[in-house]
Amino acid sequence: MVELVVLGEAVTMLFEPLNSDGQKRSADYHAARLAMLHDRLAKKIKQVDHAAALVEQAAAFLIEAAHQPSAPDARG
């Protein structure tokens, strides 16, 4: 148990002893790394979804513009 003084107030905190088990430390590291990669992947998927929506809107606009009747030729 360690007593910590924060802004003049004593706070008692329990600290887990340092882990000397390499397998547990490795598992903790890999779990943290996997969580970080998962978050990055989720962010990229959102970006791709947004870009795909913009492409779909642009394609719909082009299709609509292509199907509009053209104005008569002014050359006569």
Coordinates of C-alpha atoms in Angstrom, one line a residue:
M1 CA 0.0 0.0 0.0
V2 CA 1.3 3.5 -0.9
E3 CA 0.2 6.8 0.4
L4 CA 0.0 9.5 -2.2
V5 CA -0.3 13.2 -1.4
V6 CA -2.3 15.1 -4.0
L7 CA -2.9 18.8 -3.5
G8 CA -2.3 18.5 0.2
E9 CA -4.7 15.6 0.7
A10 CA -3.4 12.1 1.5
V11 CA -4.8 9.5 -0.8
T12 CA -4.2 5.8 0.0
M13 CA -3.8 3.7 -3.1
L14 CA -3.2 0.0 -3.6
F15 CA -0.7 -0.8 -6.3
E16 CA -0.3 -4.2 -7.9
P17 CA 3.3 -5.5 -7.6
L18 CA 5.2 -5.3 -10.9
N19 CA 4.4 -8.3 -13.1
S20 CA 7.4 -10.5 -13.7
D21 CA 5.4 -13.1 -15.7
G22 CA 6.5 -12.6 -19.3
Q23 CA 3.5 -14.5 -20.7
K24 CA 0.9 -12.3 -18.9
R25 CA 2.8 -9.2 -19.9
S26 CA 2.9 -10.3 -23.5
A27 CA -0.8 -11.2 -23.5
D28 CA -1.6 -7.7 -22.0
Y29 CA 0.6 -6.0 -24.7
H30 CA -1.0 -8.0 -27.5
A31 CA -4.5 -7.3 -26.2
A32 CA -3.8 -3.6 -26.0
R33 CA -2.2 -3.7 -29.5
L34 CA -5.3 -5.5 -30.9
A35 CA -7.6 -3.0 -29.3
M36 CA -5.7 -0.1 -30.9
L37 CA -5.7 -1.8 -34.3
H38 CA -9.4 -2.5 -34.0
D39 CA -10.0 1.2 -33.3
R40 CA -7.9 2.2 -36.3
L41 CA -9.7 -0.3 -38.6
A42 CA -13.1 1.0 -37.4
K43 CA -12.0 4.6 -38.2
K44 CA -10.8 3.6 -41.7
I45 CA -14.1 1.7 -42.4
K46 CA -16.0 4.8 -41.5
Q47 CA -13.9 6.9 -43.8
V48 CA -14.4 4.3 -46.7
D49 CA -18.2 4.3 -46.0
H50 CA -18.2 8.1 -46.3
A51 CA -16.2 8.1 -49.5
A52 CA -18.5 5.5 -51.0
A53 CA -21.5 7.6 -50.2
L54 CA -19.9 10.5 -52.0
V55 CA -19.2 8.4 -55.0
E56 CA -22.8 7.1 -55.1
Q57 CA -24.1 10.6 -54.9
A58 CA -21.8 11.7 -57.8
A59 CA -22.8 8.7 -59.9
A60 CA -26.5 9.4 -59.3
F61 CA -25.9 13.0 -60.4
L62 CA -24.1 11.9 -63.6
I63 CA -26.8 9.4 -64.4
E64 CA -29.5 12.1 -63.9
A65 CA -27.6 14.6 -66.1
A66 CA -27.0 12.0 -68.8
H67 CA -30.7 11.1 -69.0
Q68 CA -31.9 14.7 -69.3
P69 CA -33.1 15.7 -72.8
S70 CA -30.6 17.8 -74.6
A71 CA -31.5 21.3 -75.9
P72 CA -32.2 21.6 -79.6
D73 CA -29.1 22.4 -81.7
A74 CA -28.9 26.2 -82.4
R75 CA -27.2 25.7 -85.8
G76 CA -30.5 25.4 -87.6

